[in-house]
Coordinates of C-alpha atoms in Angstrom, one line a residue:
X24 CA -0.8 -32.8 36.6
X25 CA 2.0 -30.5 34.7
X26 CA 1.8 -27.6 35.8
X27 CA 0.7 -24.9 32.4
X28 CA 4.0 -22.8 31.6
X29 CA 3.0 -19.1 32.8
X30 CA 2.1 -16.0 30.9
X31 CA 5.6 -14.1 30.3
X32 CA 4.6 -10.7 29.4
X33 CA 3.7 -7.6 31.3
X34 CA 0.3 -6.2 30.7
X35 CA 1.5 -2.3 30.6
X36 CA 3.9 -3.4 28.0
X37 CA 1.5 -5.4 25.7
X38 CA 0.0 -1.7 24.9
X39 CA 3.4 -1.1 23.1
X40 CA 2.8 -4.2 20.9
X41 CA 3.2 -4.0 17.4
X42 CA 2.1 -7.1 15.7
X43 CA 4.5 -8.2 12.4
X44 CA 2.9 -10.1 9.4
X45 CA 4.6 -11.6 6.4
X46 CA 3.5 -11.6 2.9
X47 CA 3.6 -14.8 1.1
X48 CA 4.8 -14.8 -2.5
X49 CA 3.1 -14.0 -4.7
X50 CA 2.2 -17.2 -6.2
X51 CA 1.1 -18.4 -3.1
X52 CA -2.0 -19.3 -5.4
X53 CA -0.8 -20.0 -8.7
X54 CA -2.3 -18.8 -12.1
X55 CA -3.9 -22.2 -12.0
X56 CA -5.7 -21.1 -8.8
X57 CA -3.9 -24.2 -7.0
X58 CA -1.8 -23.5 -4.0
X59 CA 2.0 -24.0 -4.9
X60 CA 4.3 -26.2 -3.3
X61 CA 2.3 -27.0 -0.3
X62 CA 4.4 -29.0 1.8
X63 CA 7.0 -25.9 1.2
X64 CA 4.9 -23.3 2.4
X65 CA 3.2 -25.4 5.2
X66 CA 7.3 -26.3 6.4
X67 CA 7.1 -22.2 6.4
X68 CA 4.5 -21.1 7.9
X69 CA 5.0 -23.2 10.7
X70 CA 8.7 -21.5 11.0
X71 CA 6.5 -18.5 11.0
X72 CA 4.6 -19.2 13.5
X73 CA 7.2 -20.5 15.5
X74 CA 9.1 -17.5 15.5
X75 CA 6.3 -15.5 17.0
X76 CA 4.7 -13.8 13.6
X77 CA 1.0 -12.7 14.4
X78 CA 0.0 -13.2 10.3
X79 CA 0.6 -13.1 6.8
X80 CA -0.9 -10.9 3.8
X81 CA -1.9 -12.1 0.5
X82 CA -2.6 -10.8 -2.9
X83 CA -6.0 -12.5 -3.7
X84 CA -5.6 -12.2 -7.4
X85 CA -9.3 -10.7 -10.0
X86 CA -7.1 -12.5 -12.9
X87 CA -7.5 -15.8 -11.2
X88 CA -10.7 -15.7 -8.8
X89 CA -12.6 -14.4 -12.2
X90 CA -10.8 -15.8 -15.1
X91 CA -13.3 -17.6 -16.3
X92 CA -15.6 -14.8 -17.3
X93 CA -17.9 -12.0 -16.0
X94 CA -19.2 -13.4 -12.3
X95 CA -17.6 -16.9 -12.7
X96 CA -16.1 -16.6 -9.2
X97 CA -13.6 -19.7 -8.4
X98 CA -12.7 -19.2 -5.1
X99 CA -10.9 -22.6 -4.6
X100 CA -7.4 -22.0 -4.5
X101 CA -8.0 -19.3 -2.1
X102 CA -9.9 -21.4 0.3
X103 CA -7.0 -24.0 0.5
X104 CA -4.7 -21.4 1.1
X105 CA -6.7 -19.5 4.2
X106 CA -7.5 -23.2 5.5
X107 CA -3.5 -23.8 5.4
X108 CA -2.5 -20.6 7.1
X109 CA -5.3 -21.2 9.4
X110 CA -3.9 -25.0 10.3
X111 CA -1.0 -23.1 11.1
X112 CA -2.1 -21.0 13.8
X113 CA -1.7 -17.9 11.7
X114 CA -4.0 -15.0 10.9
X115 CA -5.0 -13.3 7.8
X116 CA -4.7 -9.9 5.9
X117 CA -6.1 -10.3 2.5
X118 CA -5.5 -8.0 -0.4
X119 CA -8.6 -7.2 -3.3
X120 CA -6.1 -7.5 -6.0
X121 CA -7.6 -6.1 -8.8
X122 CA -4.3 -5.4 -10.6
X123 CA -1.4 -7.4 -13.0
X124 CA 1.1 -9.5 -10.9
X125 CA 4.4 -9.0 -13.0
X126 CA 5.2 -8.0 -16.2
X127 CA 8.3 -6.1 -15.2
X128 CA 12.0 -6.8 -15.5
X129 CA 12.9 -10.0 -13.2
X130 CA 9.7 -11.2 -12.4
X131 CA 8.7 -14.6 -12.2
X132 CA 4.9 -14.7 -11.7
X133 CA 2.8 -13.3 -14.6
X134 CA -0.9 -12.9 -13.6
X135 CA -2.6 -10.8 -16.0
X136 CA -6.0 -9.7 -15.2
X137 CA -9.0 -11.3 -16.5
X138 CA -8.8 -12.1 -20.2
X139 CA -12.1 -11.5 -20.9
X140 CA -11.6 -8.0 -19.4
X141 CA -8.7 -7.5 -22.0
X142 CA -11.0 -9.1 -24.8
X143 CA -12.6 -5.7 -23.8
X144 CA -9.6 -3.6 -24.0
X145 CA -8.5 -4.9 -27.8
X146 CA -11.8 -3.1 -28.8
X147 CA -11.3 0.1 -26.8
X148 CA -7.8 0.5 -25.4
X149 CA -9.0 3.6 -24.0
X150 CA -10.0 1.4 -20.7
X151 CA -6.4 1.4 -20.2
X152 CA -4.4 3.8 -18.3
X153 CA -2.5 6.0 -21.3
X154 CA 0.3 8.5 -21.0
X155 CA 0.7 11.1 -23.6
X156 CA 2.5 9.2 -26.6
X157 CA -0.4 7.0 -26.1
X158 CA 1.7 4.1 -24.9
X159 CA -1.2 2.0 -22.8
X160 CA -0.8 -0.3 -19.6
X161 CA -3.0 -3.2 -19.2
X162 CA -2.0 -3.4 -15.9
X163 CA -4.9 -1.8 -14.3
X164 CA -8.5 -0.2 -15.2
X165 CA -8.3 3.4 -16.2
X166 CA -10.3 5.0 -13.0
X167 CA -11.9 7.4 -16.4
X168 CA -14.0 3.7 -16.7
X169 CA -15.3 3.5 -12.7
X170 CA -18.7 4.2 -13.6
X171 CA -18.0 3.5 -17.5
X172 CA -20.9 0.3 -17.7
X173 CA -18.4 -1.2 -20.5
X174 CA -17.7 -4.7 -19.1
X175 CA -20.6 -6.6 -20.0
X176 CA -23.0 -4.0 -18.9
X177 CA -21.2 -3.8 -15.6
X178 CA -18.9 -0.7 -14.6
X179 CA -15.2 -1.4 -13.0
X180 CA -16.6 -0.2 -9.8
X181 CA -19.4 -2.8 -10.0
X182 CA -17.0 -5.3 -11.3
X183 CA -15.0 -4.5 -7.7
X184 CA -17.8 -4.5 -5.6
X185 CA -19.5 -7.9 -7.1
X186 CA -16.0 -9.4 -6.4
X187 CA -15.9 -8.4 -2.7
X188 CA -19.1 -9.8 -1.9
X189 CA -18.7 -12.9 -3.3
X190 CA -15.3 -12.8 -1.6
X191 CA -17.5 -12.6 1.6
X192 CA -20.1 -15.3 0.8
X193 CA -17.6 -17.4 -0.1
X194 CA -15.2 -17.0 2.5
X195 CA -17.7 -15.9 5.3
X196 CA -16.2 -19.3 7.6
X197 CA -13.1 -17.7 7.7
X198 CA -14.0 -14.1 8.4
X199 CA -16.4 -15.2 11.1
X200 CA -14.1 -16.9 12.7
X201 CA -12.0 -13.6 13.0
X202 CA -9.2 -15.6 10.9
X203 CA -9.4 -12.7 8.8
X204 CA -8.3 -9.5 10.0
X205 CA -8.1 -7.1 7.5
X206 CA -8.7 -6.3 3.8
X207 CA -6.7 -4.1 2.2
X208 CA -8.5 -2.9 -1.2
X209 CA -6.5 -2.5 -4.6
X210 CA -7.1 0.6 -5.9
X211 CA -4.6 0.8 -8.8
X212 CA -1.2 -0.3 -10.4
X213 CA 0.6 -2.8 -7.4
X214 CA -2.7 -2.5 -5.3
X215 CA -1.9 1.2 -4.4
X216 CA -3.9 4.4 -4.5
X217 CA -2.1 5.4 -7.1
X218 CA -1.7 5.8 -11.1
X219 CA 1.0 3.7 -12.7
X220 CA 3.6 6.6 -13.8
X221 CA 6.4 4.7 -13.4
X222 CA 5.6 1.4 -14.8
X223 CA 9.1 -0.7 -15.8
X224 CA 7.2 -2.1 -18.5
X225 CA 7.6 0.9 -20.5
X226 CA 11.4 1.3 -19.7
X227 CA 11.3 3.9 -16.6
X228 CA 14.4 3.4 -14.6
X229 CA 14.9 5.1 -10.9
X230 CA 14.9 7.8 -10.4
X231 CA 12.7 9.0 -13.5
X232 CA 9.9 11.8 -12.6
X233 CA 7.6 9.4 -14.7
X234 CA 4.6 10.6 -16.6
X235 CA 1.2 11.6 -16.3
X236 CA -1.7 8.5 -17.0
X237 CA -4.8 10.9 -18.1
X238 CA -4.4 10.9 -21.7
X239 CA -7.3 8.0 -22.3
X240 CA -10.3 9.2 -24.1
X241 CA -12.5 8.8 -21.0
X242 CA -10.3 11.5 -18.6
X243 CA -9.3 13.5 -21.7
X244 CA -13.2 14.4 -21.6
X245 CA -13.2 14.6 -18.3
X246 CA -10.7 17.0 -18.0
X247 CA -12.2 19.0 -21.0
X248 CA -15.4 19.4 -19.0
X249 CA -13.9 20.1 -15.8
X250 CA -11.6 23.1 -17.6
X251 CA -14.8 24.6 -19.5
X252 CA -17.2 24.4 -16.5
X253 CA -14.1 26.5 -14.8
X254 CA -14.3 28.4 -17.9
X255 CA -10.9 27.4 -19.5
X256 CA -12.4 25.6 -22.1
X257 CA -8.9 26.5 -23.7
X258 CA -7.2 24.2 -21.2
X259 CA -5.4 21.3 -22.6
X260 CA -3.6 18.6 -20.9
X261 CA 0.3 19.0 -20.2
X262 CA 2.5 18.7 -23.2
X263 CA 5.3 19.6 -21.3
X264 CA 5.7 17.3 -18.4
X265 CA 8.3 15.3 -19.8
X266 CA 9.1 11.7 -20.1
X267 CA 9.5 9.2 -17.7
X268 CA 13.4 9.0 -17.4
X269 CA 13.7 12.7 -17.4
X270 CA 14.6 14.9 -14.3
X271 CA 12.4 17.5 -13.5
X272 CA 14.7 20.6 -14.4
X273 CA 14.5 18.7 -17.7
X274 CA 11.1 19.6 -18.6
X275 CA 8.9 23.1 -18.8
X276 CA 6.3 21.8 -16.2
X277 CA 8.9 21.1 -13.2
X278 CA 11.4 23.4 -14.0
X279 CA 11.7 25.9 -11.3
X280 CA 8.8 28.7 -11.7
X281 CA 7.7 25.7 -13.8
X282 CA 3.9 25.3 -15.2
X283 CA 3.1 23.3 -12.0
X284 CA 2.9 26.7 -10.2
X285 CA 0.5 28.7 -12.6
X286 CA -3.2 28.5 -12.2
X287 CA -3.5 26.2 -15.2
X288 CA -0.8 23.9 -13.7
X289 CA -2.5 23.9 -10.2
X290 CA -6.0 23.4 -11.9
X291 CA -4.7 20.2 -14.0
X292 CA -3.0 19.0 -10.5
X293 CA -5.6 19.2 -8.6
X294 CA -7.9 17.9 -11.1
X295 CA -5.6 15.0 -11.5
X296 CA -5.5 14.2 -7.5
X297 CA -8.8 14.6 -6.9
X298 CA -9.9 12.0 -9.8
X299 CA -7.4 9.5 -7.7
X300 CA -9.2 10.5 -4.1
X301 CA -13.0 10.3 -5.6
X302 CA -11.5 6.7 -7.0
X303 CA -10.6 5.3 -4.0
X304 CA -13.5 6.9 -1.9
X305 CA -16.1 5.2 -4.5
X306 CA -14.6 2.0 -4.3
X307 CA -13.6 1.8 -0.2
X308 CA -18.2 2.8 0.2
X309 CA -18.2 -0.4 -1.8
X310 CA -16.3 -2.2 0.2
X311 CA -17.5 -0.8 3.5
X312 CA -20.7 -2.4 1.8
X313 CA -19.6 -5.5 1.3
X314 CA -17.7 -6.1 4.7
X315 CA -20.3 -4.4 6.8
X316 CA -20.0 -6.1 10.1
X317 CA -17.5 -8.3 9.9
X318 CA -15.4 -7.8 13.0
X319 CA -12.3 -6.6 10.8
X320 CA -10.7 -3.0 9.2
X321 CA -10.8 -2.1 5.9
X322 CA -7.2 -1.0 4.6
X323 CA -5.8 0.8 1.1
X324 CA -2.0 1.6 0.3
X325 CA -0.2 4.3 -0.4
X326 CA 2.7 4.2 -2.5
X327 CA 6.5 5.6 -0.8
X328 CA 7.3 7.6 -3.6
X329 CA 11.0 9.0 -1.6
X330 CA 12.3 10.2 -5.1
X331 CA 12.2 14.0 -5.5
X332 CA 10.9 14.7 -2.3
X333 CA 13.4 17.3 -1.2
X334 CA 13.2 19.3 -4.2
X335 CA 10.5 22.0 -4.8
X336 CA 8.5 20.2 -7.3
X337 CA 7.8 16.4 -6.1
X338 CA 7.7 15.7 -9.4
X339 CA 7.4 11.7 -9.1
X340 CA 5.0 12.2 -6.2
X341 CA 2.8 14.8 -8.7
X342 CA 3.0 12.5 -11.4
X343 CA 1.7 9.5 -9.5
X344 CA -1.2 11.5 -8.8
X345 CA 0.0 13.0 -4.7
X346 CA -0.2 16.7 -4.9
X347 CA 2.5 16.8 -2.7
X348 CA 4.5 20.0 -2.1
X349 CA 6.5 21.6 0.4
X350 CA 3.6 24.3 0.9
X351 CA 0.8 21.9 0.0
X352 CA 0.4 18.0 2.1
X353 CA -1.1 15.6 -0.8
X354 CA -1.6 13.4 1.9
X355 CA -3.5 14.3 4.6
X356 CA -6.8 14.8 2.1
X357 CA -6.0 10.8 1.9
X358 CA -5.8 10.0 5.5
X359 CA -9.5 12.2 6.1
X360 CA -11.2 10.5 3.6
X361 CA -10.3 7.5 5.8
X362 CA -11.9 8.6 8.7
X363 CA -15.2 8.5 6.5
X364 CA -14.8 4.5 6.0
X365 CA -12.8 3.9 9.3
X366 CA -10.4 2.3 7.0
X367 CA -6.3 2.2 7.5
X368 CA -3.5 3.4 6.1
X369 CA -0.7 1.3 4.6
X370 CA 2.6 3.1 4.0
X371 CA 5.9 1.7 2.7
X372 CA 9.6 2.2 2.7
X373 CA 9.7 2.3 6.5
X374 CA 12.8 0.6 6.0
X375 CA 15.0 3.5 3.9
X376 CA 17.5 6.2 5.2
X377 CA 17.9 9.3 3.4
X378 CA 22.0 8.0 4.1
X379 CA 21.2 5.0 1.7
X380 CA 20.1 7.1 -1.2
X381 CA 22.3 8.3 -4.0
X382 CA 22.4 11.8 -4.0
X383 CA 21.2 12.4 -7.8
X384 CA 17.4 11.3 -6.7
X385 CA 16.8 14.5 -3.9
X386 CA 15.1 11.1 -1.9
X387 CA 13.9 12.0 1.9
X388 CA 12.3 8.4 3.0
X389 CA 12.5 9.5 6.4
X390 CA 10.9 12.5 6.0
X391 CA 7.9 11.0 3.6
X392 CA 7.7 8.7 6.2
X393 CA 7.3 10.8 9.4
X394 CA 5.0 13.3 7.2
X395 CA 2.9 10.3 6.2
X396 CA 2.1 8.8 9.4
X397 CA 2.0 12.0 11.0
X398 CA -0.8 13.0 8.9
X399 CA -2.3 10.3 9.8
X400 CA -2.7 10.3 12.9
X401 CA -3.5 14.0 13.4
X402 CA -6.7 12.9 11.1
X403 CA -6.7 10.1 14.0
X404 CA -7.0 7.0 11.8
X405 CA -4.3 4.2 12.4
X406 CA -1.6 3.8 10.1
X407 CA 0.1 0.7 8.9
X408 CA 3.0 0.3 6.9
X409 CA 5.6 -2.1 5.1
X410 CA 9.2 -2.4 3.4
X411 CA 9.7 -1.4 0.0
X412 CA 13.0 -3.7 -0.8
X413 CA 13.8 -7.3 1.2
X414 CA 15.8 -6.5 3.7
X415 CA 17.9 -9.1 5.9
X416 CA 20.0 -6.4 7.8
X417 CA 19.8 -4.6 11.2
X418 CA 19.9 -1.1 10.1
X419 CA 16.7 -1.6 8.1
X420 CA 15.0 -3.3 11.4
X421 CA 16.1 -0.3 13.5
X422 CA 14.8 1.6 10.8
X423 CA 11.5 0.3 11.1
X424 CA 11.2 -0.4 14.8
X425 CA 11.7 3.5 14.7
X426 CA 9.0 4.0 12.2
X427 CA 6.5 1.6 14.2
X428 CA 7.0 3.7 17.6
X429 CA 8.8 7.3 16.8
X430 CA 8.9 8.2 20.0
X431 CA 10.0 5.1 21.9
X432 CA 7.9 2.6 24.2
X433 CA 5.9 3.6 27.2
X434 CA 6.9 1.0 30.3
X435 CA 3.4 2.1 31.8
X436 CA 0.8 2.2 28.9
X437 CA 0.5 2.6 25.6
X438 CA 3.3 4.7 24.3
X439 CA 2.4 7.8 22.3
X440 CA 2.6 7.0 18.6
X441 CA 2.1 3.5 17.3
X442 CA 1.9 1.7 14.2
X443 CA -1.5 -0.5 14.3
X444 CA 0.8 -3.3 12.3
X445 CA 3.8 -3.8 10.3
X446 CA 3.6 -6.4 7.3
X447 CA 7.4 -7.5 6.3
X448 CA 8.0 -8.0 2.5
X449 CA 8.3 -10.9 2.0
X450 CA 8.6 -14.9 2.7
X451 CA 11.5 -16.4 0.5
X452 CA 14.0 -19.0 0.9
X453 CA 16.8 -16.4 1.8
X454 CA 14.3 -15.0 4.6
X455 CA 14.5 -18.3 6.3
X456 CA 18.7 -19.0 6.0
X457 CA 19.3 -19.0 9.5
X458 CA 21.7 -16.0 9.8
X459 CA 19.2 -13.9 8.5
X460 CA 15.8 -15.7 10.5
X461 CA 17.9 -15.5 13.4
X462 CA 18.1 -11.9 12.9
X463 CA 14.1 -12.0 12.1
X464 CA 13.5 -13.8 14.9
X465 CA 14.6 -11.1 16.9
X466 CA 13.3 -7.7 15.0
X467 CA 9.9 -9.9 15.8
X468 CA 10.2 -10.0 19.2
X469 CA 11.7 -6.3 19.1
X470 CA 8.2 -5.3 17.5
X471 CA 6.4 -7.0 20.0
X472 CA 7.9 -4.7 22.9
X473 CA 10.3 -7.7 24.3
X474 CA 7.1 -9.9 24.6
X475 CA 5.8 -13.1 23.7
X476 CA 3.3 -13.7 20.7
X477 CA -0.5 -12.9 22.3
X478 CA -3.2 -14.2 19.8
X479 CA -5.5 -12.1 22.0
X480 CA -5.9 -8.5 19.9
X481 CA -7.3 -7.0 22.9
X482 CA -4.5 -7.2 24.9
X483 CA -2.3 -4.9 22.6
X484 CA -5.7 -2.8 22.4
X485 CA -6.5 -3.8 19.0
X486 CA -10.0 -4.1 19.6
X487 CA -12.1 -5.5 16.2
X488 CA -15.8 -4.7 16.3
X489 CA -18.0 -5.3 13.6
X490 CA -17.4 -2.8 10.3
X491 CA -19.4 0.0 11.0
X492 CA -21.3 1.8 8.1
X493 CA -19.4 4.2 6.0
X494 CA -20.4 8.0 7.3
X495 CA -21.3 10.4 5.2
X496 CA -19.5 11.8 1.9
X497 CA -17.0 14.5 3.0
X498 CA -17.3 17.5 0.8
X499 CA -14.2 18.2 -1.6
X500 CA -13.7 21.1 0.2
X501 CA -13.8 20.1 3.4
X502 CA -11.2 17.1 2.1
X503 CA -8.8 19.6 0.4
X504 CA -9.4 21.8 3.7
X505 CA -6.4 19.5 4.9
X506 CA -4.2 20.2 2.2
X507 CA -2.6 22.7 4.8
X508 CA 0.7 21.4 6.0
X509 CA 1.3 20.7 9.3
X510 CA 4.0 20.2 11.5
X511 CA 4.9 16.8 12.1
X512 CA 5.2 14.6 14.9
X513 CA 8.6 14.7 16.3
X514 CA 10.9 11.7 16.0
X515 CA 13.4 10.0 18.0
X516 CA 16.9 9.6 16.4
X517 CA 17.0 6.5 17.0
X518 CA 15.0 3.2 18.5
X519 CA 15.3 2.1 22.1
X520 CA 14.3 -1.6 21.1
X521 CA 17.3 -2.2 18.2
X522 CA 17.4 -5.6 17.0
X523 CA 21.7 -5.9 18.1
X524 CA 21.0 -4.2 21.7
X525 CA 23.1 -1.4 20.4
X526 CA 22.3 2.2 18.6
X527 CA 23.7 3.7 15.3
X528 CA 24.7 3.0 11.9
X529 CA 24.3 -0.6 11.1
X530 CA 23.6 -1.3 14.7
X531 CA 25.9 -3.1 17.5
X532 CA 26.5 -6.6 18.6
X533 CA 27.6 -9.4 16.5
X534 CA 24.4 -9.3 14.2
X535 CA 25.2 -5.4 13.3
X536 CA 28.7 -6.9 12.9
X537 CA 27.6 -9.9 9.9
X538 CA 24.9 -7.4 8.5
X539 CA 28.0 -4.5 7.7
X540 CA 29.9 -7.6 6.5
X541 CA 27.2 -8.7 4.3
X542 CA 24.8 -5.8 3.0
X543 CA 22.0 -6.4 1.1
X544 CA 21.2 -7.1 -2.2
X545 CA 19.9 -3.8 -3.8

């Protein structure tokens, strides 16, 4: 009898695990709602699986699943994707993509959403995010239409929720199986908690401040009502912000002493962020709704935006709807109102250095980064988080090694901060040349505290229970309570489980070596 090959990993050490998942492309299903080259992507994720990755994510597309018209729910290509992965020994975190795939300079996947939604939208283009000039982007519902019952009698936060339940009904084999980990829900332009101010579409170019998305009919009324009822009924919105290439000393609103720091400034502001909070709080009930029970966590994302963060204003931050300043955190409020749906929070560009930014933008990604999480976790929900640009180097592993345990790993426990997971962005061809897999290979294994792959969530203390209920609505008050900064959590300079053995700049070790040789592709 062969005697089975024993377990090589130390329990204390499994508690510093950080599990790594890839996300497929983005035409994993295509348009067609077929999965693409499928002896390809099998040859993949086998590679995948092979080199110790826990899962991947994918975008589960509204354009495709309900193309066909209001509640004509094909789940098909979807259900010979998770089957595939499945075969494959890998798990699942699935994405409620209610927002266009492409559109922008350089893509190659186009995925509108549903036509018969934009049938909608040639009647009333107000259900369309707008900016000032009344330029409109189809690529995501206008939150002023949530409760708007403008789709067939349906409102976009019924249209949402009916898709997640079907979603579950349909793929209820595959979440009780545990297959499926997590859902993360869309909840605006690229699937993040966000509005589109800085959509490529309409010729924004880093590191533009971008422009505020309230100038539809539906939150031009909204905001009218709000100003009266605050009795401003002389309150317009901002006609002074800008445009979206312009720097923020360019315009009256971000200037310094600027019209973000009068009373009618901070009204509009935190009008404007608290429209984006109530959005995502409606939609995540729903979900918590819909999922209620499965044993997995509900998940949203928020977006990295690094540009302008070490000036006064934030202007890109304001614009995208995070009332971010350096007396006032925009993102705590988001990380409480988590704590109502026990949901998680997704951030990105864990991968930047301030050192990689050109000077021009202000950027501080480290500094977002260490604020976001840090908020986070002092509201004591579990943070996630992701690259913003593919990455094939050592210094960006490092980078996020540091991100995923700030202040090191703990040889007798858990350590003290922890990331709940890292997604890597995202499966390609040039992923899997070998220089750079090897390099993968080993970032994985760095993630995983020097141990091997354990299926088991338990070990590594990720214990999934069935989705609790939702708790009750948190007061805006008691949510904008937590607007008060805090100090963060401190941060190690460096990571004591670097992918080339070594510290510093572009790491040790011949990998460090090949990756100075060879940088990135920005």
């Amino acid at each position: 009898m062969q005697a089975s090959s024993p377990q090589t990993y130390n329990e204390k050490m499994l508690a510093n695990y950080v599990p790594i998942y890839v996300m497929l492309p983005l035409d994993a299903v295509t348009a067609d709602n077929v999965v693409g080259d499928t002896d390809n992507l099998e040859k993949q994720l086998k590679e995948l699986r092979a080199a110790g990755v826990d899962g991947v994510m994918t975008d589960v597309w509204w354009g495709i699943v309900e193309s066909k018209g209001p509640k004509q729910y094909d789940w098909s290509g979807y259900r010979s994707l998770f089957k595939l992965v499945q075969d494959c020994g890998l798990k699942m975190q699935a994405i409620m993509s209610f927002h266009q795939c492409g559109g922008n300079v350089g893509d190659v996947v186009y995925i509108p959403i549903p036509q018969w939604v934009r049938d909608i939208g040639e009647s009333d283009p107000d259900i369309f995010y707008t900016n000032r000039k009344g330029n409109r982007n189809p690529e995501y519902l206008t939150l002023g239409v949530d409760n708007k019952p403008l789709f067939h009698g349906r409102t976009a936060v019924e249209i949402y929720s009916d898709y997640m339940k079907s979603f579950r009904e349909n793929m209820s084999d595959f979440l009780e199986s545990g297959f499926i980990l997590d859902i993360e829900v869309g909840l605006g332009a690229a699937g993040e908690l966000r509005y589109p101010s800085y959509p490529e579409t309409q010729g924004w170019v880093f590191p533009g401040i971008g422009e505020f998305q309230c100038y539809d009919k539906y939150l031009k009324e909204d905001f009218k009502e709000a100003a009266s009822n605050a009795g401003h009924p002389e309150w317009e919105l901002p006609d002074d912000a800008g445009e979206y290439n312009d720097t923020p000393d360019a315009t009256e609103f971000f200037k310094s002493n600027g019209t973000y720091t009068t009373e009618k400034g901070k009204f509009f502001l935190t009008w404007y962020s608290n429209k984006l909070l109530n959005h995502g709080d409606q939609i995540l009930e729903e979900a918590n709704k819909a999922f209620l029970g499965c044993k997995l966590v509900l998940a949203i994302k928020v977006s990295g935006i690094h540009w302008w963060y070490k000036t006064e204003n934030h202007a890109a931050e304001l614009t995208a709807g995070y009332y971010n300043l350096n007396d006032r955190d925009g993102y705590r409020p988001i990380a409480r109102l988590l704590t109502r749906h026990h949901a998680v929070l997704n951030f990105t560009c864990l991968e930047m250095k301030d050192s990689e930014q050109g000077a021009d933008a202000k950027s501080g990604p480290q500094e977002l980064v260490q604020q976001v999480l840090s908020d986070a976790w002092h509201e004591k929900i579990e943070v996630a988080g992701e690259n913003a640009l593919s990455r094939y180097d050592s210094a960006a592993y490092d980078q996020i090694l540091l991100n995923a345990r700030p202040n090191g790993i703990n040889k007798a426990g858990p350590p003290k901060l922890r990331m709940y997971g890292v997604t890597y962005l995202r499966l390609s061809s040039d992923l899997l040349q070998q220089t750079n897999f090897d390099l993968f290979k080993i970032f994985v294994k760095k993630m995983h505290a020097d141990q091997q792959y354990t299926a088991d969530t338990d070990k590594y203390n990720h214990h999934l229970v069935p989705l609790p209920p939702s708790k009750p609505k948190i007061p805006t008050e008691e949510l904008l309570e937590s607007t008060k900064p805090i100090k963060p959590f401190p941060w190690n300079k460096e990571t004591d489980m670097s992918v080339s053995g070594g510290g510093g700049e572009g790491g040790g070790g011949l990998f460090g070596f090949i990756s100075r040789l060879f940088p990135w592709n920005r």
